[in-house]
XYZ file of C-alpha atoms in Angstrom:
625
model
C 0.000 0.000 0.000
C 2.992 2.568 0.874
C 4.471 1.625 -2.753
C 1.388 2.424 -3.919
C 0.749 6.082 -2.221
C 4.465 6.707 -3.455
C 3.769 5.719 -7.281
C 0.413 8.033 -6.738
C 2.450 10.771 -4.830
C 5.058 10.726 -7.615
C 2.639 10.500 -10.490
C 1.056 13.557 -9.169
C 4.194 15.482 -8.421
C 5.390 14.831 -12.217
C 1.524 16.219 -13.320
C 2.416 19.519 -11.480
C 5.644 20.079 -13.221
C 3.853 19.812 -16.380
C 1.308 22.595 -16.480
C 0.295 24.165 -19.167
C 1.716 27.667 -19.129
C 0.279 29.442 -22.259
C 2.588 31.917 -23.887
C 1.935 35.653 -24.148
C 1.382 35.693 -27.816
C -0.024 33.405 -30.470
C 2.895 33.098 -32.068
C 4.556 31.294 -29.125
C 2.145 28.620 -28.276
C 0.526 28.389 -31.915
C 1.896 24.852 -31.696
C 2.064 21.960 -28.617
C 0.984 19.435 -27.156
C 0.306 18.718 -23.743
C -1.369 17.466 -20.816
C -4.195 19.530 -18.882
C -3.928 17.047 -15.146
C -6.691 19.171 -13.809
C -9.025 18.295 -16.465
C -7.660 14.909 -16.908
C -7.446 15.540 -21.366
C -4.986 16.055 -23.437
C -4.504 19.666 -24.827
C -3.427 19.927 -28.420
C -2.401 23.583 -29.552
C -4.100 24.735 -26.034
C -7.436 23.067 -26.782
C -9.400 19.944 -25.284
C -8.124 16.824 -27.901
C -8.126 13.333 -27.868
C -7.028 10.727 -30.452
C -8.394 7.601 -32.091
C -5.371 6.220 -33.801
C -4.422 3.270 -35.700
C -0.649 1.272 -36.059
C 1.044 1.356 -39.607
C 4.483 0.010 -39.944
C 5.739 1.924 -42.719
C 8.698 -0.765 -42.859
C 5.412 -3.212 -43.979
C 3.940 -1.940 -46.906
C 6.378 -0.124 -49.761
C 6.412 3.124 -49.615
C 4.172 3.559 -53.052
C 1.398 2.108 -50.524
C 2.145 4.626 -47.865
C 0.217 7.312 -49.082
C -3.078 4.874 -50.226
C -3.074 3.253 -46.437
C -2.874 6.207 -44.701
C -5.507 7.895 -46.434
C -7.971 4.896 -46.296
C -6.968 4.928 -42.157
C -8.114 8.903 -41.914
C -11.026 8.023 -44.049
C -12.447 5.462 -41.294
C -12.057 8.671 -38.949
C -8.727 8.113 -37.227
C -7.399 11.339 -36.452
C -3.376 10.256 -35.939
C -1.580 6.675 -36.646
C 1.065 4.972 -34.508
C 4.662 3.375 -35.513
C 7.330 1.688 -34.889
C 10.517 2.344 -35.811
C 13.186 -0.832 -36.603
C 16.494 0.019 -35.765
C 17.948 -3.496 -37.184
C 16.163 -1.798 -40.701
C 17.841 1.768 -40.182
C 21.313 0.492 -38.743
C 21.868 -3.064 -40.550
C 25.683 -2.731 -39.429
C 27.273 -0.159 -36.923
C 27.140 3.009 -38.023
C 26.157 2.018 -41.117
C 22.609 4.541 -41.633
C 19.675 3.899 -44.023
C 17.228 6.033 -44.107
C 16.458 5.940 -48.270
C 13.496 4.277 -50.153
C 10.955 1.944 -47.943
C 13.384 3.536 -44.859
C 12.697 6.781 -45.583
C 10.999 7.878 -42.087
C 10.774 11.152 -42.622
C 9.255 10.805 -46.037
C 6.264 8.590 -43.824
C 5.655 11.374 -41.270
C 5.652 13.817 -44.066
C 2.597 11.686 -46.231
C 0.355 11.781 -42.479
C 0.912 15.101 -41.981
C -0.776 15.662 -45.913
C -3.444 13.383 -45.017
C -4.077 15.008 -41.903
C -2.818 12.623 -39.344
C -1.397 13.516 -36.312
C 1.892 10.979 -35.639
C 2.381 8.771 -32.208
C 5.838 7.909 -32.855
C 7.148 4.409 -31.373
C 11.222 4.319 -31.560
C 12.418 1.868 -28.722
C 15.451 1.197 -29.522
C 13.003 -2.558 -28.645
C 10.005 -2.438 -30.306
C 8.894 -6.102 -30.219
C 5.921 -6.095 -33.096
C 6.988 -9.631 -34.238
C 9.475 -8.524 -35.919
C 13.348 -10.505 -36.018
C 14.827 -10.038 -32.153
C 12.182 -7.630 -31.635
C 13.877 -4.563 -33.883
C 17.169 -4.828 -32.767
C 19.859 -5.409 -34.815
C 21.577 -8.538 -34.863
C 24.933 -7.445 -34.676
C 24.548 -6.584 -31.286
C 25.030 -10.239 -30.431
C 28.126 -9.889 -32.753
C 30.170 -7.613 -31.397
C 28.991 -8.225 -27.554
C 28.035 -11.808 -27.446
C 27.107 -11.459 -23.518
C 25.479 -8.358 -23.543
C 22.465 -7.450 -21.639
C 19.823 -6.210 -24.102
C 18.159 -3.957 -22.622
C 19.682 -2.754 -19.584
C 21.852 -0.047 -18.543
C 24.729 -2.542 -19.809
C 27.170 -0.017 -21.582
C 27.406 -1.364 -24.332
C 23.503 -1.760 -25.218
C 23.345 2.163 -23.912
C 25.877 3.053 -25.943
C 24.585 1.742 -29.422
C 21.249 2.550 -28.315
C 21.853 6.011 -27.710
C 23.827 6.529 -30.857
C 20.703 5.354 -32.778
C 18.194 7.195 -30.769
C 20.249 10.579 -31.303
C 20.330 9.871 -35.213
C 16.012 8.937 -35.166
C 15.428 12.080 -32.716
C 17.499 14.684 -35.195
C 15.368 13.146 -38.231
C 12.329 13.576 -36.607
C 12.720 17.169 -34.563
C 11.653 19.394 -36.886
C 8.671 16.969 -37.739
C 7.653 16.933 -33.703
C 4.427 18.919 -32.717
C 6.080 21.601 -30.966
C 8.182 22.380 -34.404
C 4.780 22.486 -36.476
C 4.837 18.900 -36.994
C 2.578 16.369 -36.453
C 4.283 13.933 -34.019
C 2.625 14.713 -30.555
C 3.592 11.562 -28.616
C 7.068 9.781 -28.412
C 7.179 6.323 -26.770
C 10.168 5.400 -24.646
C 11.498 2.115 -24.923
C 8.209 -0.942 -25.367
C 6.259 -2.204 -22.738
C 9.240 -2.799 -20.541
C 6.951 -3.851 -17.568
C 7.277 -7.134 -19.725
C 10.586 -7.971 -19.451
C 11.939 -9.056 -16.086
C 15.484 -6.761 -16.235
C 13.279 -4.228 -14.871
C 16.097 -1.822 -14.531
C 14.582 1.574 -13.638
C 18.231 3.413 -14.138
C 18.068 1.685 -17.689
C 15.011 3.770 -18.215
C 16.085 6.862 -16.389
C 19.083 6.762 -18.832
C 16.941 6.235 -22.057
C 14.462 8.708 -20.996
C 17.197 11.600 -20.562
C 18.385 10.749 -24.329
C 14.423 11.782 -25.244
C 14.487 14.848 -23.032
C 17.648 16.386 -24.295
C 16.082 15.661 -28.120
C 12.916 16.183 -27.579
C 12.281 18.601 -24.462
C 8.698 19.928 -24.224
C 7.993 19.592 -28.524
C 5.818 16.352 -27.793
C 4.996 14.490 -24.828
C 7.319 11.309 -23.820
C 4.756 8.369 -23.035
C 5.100 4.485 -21.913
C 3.025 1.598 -22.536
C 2.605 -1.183 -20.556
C 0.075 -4.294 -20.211
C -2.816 -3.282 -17.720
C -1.650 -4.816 -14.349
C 0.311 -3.184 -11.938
C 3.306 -5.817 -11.956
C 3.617 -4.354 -15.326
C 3.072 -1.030 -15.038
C 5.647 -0.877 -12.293
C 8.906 -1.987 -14.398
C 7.533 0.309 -16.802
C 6.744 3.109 -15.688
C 8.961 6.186 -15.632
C 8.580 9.179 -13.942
C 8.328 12.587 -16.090
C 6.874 10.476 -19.092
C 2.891 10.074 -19.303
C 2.050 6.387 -18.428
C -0.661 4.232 -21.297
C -1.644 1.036 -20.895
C -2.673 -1.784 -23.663
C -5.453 -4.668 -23.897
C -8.266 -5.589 -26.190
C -11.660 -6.640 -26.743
C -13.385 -8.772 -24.264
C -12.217 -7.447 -21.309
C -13.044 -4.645 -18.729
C -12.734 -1.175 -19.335
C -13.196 -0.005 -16.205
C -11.114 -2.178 -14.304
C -8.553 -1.733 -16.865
C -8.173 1.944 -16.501
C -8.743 1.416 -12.649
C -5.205 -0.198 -13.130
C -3.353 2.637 -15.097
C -4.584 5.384 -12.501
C -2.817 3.603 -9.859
C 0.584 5.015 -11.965
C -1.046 7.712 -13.905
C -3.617 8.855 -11.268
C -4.165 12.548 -13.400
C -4.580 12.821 -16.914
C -6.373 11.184 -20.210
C -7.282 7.489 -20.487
C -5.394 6.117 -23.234
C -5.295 2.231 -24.846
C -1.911 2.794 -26.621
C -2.846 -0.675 -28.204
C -6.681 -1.557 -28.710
C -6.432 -4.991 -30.704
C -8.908 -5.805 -33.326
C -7.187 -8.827 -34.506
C -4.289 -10.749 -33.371
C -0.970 -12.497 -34.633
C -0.258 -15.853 -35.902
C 2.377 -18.653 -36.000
C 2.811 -21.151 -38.675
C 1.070 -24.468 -37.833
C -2.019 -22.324 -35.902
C -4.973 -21.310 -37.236
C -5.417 -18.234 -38.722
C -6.459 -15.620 -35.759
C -9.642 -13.683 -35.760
C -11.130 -11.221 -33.516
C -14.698 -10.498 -33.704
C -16.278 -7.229 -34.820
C -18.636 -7.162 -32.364
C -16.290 -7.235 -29.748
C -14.072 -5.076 -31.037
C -17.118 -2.061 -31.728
C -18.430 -2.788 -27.956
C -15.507 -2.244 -26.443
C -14.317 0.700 -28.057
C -17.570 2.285 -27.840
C -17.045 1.979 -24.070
C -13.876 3.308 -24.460
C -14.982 6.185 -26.205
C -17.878 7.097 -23.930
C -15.620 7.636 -20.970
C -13.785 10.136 -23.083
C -10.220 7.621 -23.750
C -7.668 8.186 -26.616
C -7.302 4.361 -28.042
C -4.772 3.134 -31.061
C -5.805 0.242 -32.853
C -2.695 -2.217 -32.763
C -3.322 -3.436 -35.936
C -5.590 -1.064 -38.337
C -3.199 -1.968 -41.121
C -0.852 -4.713 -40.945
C 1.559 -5.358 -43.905
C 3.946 -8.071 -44.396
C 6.936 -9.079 -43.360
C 8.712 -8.981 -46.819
C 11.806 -11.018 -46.165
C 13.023 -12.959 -43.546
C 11.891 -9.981 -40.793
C 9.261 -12.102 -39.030
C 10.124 -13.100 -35.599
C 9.017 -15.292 -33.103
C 7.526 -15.884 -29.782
C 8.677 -18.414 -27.212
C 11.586 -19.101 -25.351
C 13.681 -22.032 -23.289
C 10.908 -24.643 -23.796
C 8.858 -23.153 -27.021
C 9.545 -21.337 -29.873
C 7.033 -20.293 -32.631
C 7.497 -18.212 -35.547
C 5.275 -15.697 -37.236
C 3.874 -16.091 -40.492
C 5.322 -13.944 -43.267
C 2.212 -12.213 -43.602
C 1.089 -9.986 -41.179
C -2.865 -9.434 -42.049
C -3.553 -9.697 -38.164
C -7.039 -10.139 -38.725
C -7.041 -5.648 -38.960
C -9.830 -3.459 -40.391
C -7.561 -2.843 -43.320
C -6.532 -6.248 -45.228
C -2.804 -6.963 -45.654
C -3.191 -5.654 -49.416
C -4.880 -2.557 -47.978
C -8.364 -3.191 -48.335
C -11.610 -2.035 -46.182
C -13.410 -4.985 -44.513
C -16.526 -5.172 -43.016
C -14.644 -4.252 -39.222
C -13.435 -1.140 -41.322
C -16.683 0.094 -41.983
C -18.380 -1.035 -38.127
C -15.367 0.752 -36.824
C -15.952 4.000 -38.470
C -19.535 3.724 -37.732
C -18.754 4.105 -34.557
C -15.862 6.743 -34.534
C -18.430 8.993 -36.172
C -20.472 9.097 -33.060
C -17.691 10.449 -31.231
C -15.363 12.407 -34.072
C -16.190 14.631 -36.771
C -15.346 12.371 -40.234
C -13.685 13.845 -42.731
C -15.041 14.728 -46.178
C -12.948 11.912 -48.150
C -14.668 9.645 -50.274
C -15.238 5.936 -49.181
C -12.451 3.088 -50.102
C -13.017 0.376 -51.993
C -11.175 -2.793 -52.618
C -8.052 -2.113 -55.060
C -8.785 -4.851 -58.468
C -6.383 -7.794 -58.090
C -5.100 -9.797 -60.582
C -5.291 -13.498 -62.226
C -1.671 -14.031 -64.033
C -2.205 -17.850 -64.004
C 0.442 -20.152 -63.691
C 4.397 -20.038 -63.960
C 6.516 -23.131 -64.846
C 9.391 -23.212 -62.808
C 12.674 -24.736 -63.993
C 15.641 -26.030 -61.677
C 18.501 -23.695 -62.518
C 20.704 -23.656 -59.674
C 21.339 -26.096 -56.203
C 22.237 -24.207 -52.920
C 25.161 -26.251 -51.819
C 26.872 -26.091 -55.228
C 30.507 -25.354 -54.650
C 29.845 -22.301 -56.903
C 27.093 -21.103 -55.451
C 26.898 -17.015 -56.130
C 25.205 -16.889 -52.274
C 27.965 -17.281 -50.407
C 28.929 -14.687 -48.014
C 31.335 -15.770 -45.721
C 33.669 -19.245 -45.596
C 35.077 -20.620 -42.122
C 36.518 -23.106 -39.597
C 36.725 -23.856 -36.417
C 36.722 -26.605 -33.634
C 33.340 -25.827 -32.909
C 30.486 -24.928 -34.769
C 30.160 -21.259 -34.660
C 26.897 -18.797 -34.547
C 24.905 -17.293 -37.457
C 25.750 -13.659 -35.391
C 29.519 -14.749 -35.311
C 29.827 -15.809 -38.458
C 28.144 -11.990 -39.715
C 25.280 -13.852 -41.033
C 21.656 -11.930 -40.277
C 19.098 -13.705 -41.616
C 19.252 -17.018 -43.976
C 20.939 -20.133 -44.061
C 24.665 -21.887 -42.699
C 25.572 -24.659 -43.963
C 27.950 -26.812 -41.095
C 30.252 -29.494 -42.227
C 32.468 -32.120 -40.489
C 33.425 -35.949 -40.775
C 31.862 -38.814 -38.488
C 33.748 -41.101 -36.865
C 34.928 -44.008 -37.957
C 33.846 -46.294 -34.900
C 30.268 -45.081 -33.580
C 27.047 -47.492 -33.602
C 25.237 -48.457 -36.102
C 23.003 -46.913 -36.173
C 23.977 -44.008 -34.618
C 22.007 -41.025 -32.905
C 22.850 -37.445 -34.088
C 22.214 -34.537 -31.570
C 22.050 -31.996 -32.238
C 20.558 -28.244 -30.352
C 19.497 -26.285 -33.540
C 18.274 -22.880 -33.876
C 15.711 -22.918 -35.755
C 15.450 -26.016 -38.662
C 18.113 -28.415 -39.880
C 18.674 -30.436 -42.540
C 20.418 -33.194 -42.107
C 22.493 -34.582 -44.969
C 25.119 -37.744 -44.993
C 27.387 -37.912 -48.366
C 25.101 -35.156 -49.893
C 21.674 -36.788 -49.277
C 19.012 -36.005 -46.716
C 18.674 -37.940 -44.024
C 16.143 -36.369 -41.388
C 15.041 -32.958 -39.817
C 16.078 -31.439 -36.954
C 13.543 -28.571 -35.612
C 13.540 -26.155 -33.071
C 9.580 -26.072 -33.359
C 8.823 -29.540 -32.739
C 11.718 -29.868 -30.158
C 13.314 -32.668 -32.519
C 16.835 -32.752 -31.569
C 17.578 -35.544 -32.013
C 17.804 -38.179 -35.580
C 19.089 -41.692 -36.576
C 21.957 -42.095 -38.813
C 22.455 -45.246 -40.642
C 25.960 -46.830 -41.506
C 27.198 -43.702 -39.826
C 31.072 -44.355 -40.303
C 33.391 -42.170 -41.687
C 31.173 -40.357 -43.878
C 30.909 -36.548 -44.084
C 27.972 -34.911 -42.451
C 26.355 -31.757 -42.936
C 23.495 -29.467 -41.462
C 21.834 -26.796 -43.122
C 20.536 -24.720 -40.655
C 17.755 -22.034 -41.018
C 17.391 -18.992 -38.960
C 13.344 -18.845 -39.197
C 13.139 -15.982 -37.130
C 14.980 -14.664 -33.639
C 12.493 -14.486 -31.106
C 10.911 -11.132 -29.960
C 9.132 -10.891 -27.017
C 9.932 -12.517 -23.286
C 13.032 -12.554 -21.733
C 15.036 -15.008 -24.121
C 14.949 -12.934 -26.789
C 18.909 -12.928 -26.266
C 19.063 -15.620 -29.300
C 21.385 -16.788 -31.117
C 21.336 -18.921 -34.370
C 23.331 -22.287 -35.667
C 23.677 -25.558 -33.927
C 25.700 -26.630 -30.532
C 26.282 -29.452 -28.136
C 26.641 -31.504 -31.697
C 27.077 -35.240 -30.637
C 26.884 -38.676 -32.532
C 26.304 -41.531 -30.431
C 27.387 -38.993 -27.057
C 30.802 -38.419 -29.078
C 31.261 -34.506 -29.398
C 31.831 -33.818 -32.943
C 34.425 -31.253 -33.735
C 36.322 -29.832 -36.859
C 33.610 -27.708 -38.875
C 33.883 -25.793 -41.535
C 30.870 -23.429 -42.182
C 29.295 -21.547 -44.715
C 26.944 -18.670 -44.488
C 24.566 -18.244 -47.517
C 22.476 -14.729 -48.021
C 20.106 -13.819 -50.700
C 20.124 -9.698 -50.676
C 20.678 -10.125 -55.103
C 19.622 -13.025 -57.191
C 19.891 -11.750 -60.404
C 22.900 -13.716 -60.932
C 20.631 -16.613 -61.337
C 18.320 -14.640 -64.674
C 20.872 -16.030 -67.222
C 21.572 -19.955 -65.922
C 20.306 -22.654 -67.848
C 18.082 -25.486 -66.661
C 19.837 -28.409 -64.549
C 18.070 -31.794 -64.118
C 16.441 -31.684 -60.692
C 13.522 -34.429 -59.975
C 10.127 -33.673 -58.493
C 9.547 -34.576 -55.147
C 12.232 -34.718 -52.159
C 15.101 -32.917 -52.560
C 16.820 -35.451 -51.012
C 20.427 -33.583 -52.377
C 19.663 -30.506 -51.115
C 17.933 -27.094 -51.629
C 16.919 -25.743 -55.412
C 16.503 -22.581 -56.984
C 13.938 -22.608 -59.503
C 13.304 -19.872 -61.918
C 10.054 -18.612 -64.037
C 8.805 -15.828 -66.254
C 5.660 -14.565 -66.604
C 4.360 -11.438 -68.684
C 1.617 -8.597 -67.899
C -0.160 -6.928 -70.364
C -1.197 -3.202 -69.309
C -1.007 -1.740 -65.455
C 0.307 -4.206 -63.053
C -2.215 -4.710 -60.306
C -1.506 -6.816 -57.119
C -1.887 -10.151 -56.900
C -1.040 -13.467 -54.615
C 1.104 -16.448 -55.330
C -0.310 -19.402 -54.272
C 2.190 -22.045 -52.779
C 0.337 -25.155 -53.173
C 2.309 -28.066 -53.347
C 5.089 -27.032 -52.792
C 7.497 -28.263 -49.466
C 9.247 -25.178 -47.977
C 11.094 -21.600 -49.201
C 11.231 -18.327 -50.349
C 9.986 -16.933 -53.143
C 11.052 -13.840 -55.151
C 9.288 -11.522 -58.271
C 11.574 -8.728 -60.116
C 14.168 -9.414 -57.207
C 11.944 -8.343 -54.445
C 11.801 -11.333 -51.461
C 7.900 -12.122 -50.816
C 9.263 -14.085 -47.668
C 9.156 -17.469 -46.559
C 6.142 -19.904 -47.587
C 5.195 -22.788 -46.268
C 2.257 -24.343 -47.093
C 2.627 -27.888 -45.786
C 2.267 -26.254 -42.045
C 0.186 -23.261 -43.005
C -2.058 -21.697 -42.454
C -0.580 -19.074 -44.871
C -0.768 -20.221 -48.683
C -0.523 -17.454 -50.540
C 2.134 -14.473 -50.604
C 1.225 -11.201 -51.229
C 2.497 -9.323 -53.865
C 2.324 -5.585 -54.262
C 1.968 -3.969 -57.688
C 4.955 -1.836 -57.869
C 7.343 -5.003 -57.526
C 5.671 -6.190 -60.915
C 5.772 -4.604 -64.455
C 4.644 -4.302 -67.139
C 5.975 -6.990 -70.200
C 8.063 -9.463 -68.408
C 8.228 -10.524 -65.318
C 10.270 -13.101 -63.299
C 9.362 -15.563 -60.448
C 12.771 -16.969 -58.746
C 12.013 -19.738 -55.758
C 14.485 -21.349 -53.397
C 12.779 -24.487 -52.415
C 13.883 -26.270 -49.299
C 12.456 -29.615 -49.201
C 9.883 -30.568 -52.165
C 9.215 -29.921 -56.008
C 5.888 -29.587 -56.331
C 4.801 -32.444 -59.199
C 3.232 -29.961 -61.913
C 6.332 -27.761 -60.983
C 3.903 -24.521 -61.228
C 2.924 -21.758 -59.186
C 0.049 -19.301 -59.837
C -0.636 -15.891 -59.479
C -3.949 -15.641 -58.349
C -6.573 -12.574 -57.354
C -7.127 -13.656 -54.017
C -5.166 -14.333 -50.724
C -5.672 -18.056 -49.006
C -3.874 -17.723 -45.144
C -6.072 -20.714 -44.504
């Protein structure tokens, strides 16, 4: 109870050193945003405001879409949008900056200003949103192997800072106080849910904000609504949200968030109308009806919410993450639909429309025109012909070559995100047969003399295979990084195979390659090798297609069936992984601007299984089962 009085003391303390103190002269407070504790409201520009937002990852949708889903998002009467922002995206190596093309941040904030969109901006350094190790960039497991993500270990401050410094000069003249539209800036991400719960951590990341940012836009947290999680993160001098969805209680909810943030607005930083999913569930749904009944009760007791999804996206690539940890691990799907009121190709649904019904009862809508569902396209099938295998000793894809004793890490080795192949002799006197162990992070294939002998899987805790006639014969493992996990308190992980054992003999002397797949137009001009249908029992094939559009390309979806396991690629662009054997996702978006008009190309690295027909199609409608 003391604790609590404190937090409430505190809380109230921090509300009086933020008054509103309005300026002499128009010119001087023409633009802010603030908080008005005696009213409990937000005060935007000096007046009563509140928000009804909705998250867009801009890093989820190219940026030809931006403009299209942010419109369609103020059209269902959302008055501001939420993101993240990925630091792995915007610092792939240290110091290495990219803030160009689909990166282009500022370019983002810029398009919701024009559609009249007030900006919540989310920029950790963490940011979790199932994305690969949660945002952060692998090579922080690189150059610090023990480092304490997310602490005030030195070494995470110290990148961290450096990043924060570079996001907060992009984005200053774009904050509230500066004209712009961002009025909110999160610090760190529901840190309440990780069990460091280092308050000088917090103290340290907050002061980075405050020197950047100082009164321009107001410094936030969110946190789950109980109070075990409110009080790791919770910081004083920043404005404290809480998140949960339909189905529950409103008023107990916010019963929770006053006991941090007893003064002030009511705010859902994330309201969710649909939820994530891993392959091998089914596809999530939330229910409209839910989601309408408890916004509307929301609304009536005058809260600002954000919709965690209103548009989801895809993770394009190999950026999906995963949740778990020691005992469990389970990877997203590549898309990342979530079940929102906008589809992942950016198209009104019947929860769009109840939505906005009920905004309107609460927020004046704005005179834009309706949205409709974009046309999609049929372009049929595409025969695909083997052209290339993996493991080939001249295989364009390899990045890095090494040895060692042991086998090393996907992080040590400087590979991010695809595959290492790991290589070494058995012994000549083991059992016959013999038991391979293996731990493996994520998938394995397991090949003797160049043929496939089993599966090793981080998903179905398989750690474990038979090897026949084991002796003397050269084994390898092609291991697949299917996503670093990005919630929890494990989300310290690292990739590749240890504790490698035949029989309980350690197996040593590896060498290891590291395969990545950033250009693959080196494989446009190869001719067609003689790969079978079926197993790839000798290992992984790239198979290649054309296909050719007559007029505007539109989007469309490539449907997966019957295939085994890969990634797919059009023009050069990676779709992401498919999988349709596990599903529930069979189809892979693709976006218009990655297509064009005349000739096209469809490049697929297949893991596991040649479809028999050896086709895929490119059909009008999405299948994510």
């Amino acid at each position: 109870m003391w604790l609590l009085i404190f937090v409430a003391i505190l809380a109230l303390s921090s509300a009086t050193s933020k008054t509103i103190n309005l300026p002499s002269n128009d010119t001087e407070w023409q633009y802010s945003f603030g908080v008005d504790y005696e009213n409990n409201q937000f005060l935007l520009d000096g007046k009563p405001f509140r928000y009804v937002s909705g998250s867009f990852h801009y890093f989820r949708a190219p940026r030809q879409y931006w403009r299209d889903r942010l419109r369609k998002m103020r059209a269902a009467g959302l008055n501001a949008i939420s993101t993240y922002v990925e630091w792995s995206l915007h610092e792939p190596e240290p110091g290495q900056f990219n803030w160009a093309g689909d990166a282009d941040l500022v370019n983002f904030i810029n398009i919701a200003q024009e559609e009249d969109l007030f900006v919540l901006l989310r920029p950790g350094p963490y940011i979790c949103a199932e994305r690969d190790l949660g945002g952060l960039p692998y090579w922080l497991l690189r150059e610090v192997p023990n480092i304490k993500l997310r602490t005030k270990d030195a070494d995470f401050v110290r990148y961290a800072t450096l990043f924060l410094n570079q996001v907060l000069d992009k984005v200053k003249p774009l904050l509230r106080g500066n004209g712009g539209p961002i009025i909110m800036v999160q610090v760190e991400n529901e840190y309440g849910s990780y069990n460091a719960c280092d308050t000088e951590y917090m103290d340290m990341l907050k002061e980075v904000f405050v020197q950047k940012i100082g009164n321009k836009a107001l410094l936030y947290t969110t946190d789950g609504s109980s109070a075990s999680l409110l009080r790791c993160g919770f910081i004083p001098g920043a404005y404290a949200t809480i998140d949960f969805g339909s189905n529950s209680n409103v008023t107990s909810n916010f019963q929770t968030m006053r006991l941090y943030q007893p003064r002030g607005p009511l705010v859902n930083s994330e309201f969710y109308p649909g939820w994530l999913t891993h392959w091998g569930e089914t596809f999530q749904r939330v229910k409209t009806e839910a989601i309408t009944k408890t916004l509307k009760e929301m609304l009536d007791v005058g809260a600002s919410v954000n919709f965690y999804m209103f548009y989801g996206g895809t993770n394009f690539g190999f950026t999906n993450g995963a949740n778990g940890g020691v005992d469990a691990y389970n990877p997203q799907l590549t898309s990342y639909d979530y079940d929102a009121p906008l589809t992942e190709a950016g198209d009104p649904t019947d929860k769009y429309f109840a939505i906005r019904d009920t905004i309107r009862l609460y927020l004046p809508l704005p005179n834009i025109s309706l949205p409709t569902a974009s046309p999609k396209a049929n372009y049929g099938p595409v025969l695909l012909q083997p052209v290339q295998k993996l493991l080939d000793s001249r295989s364009p894809f390899v990045v890095i070559r090494q040895n060692g004793d042991q086998p090393k890490t996907f992080e040590s080795l400087s590979v991010n995100q695809g595959f290492v192949l790991y290589e070494t002799n058995l012994p000549n006197s083991v059992s016959d047969p013999a038991i391979l162990r293996a731990m493996t992070k994520d998938r394995a294939l397991v090949y003797v003399d160049d043929r496939l002998s089993g599966t090793l899987s981080r998903i179905d805790k398989i750690f474990t295979i038979p090897l026949e006639s084991p002796y003397g014969r050269r084994l390898s493992l092609l291991v697949e990084n299917q996503g670093r996990l990005n919630f929890g308190n494990e989300i310290h992980d690292f990739k590749g195979i240890s504790n490698v054992t035949i029989s309980g003999t350690p197996l040593t002397g590896w060498n290891m390659t590291g395969y990545t797949f950033s250009d693959v137009s080196s494989l446009r001009h190869l001719t067609t090798i003689r790969v079978e249908s079926g197993t790839l029992n000798n290992g992984p094939v790239f198979l290649r297609g054309k296909f050719t559009i007559v007029g505007q390309p539109l989007d469309t979806f490539l449907d997966t069936t019957g295939w085994g396991k890969g990634v797919a690629f059009v023009n050069g662009h990676n779709l992401g992984r498919y999988w349709p054997l596990v599903g529930p996702q069979i189809t892979l978006y693709v976006p218009a601007p990655y297509l064009r008009q005349g000739e096209n190309e469809l490049i697929i690295l297949e893991l596991e299984y040649v479809a028999q027909t050896r086709k895929m199609k490119f059909q009008s409608v999405p299948n994510l089962g």
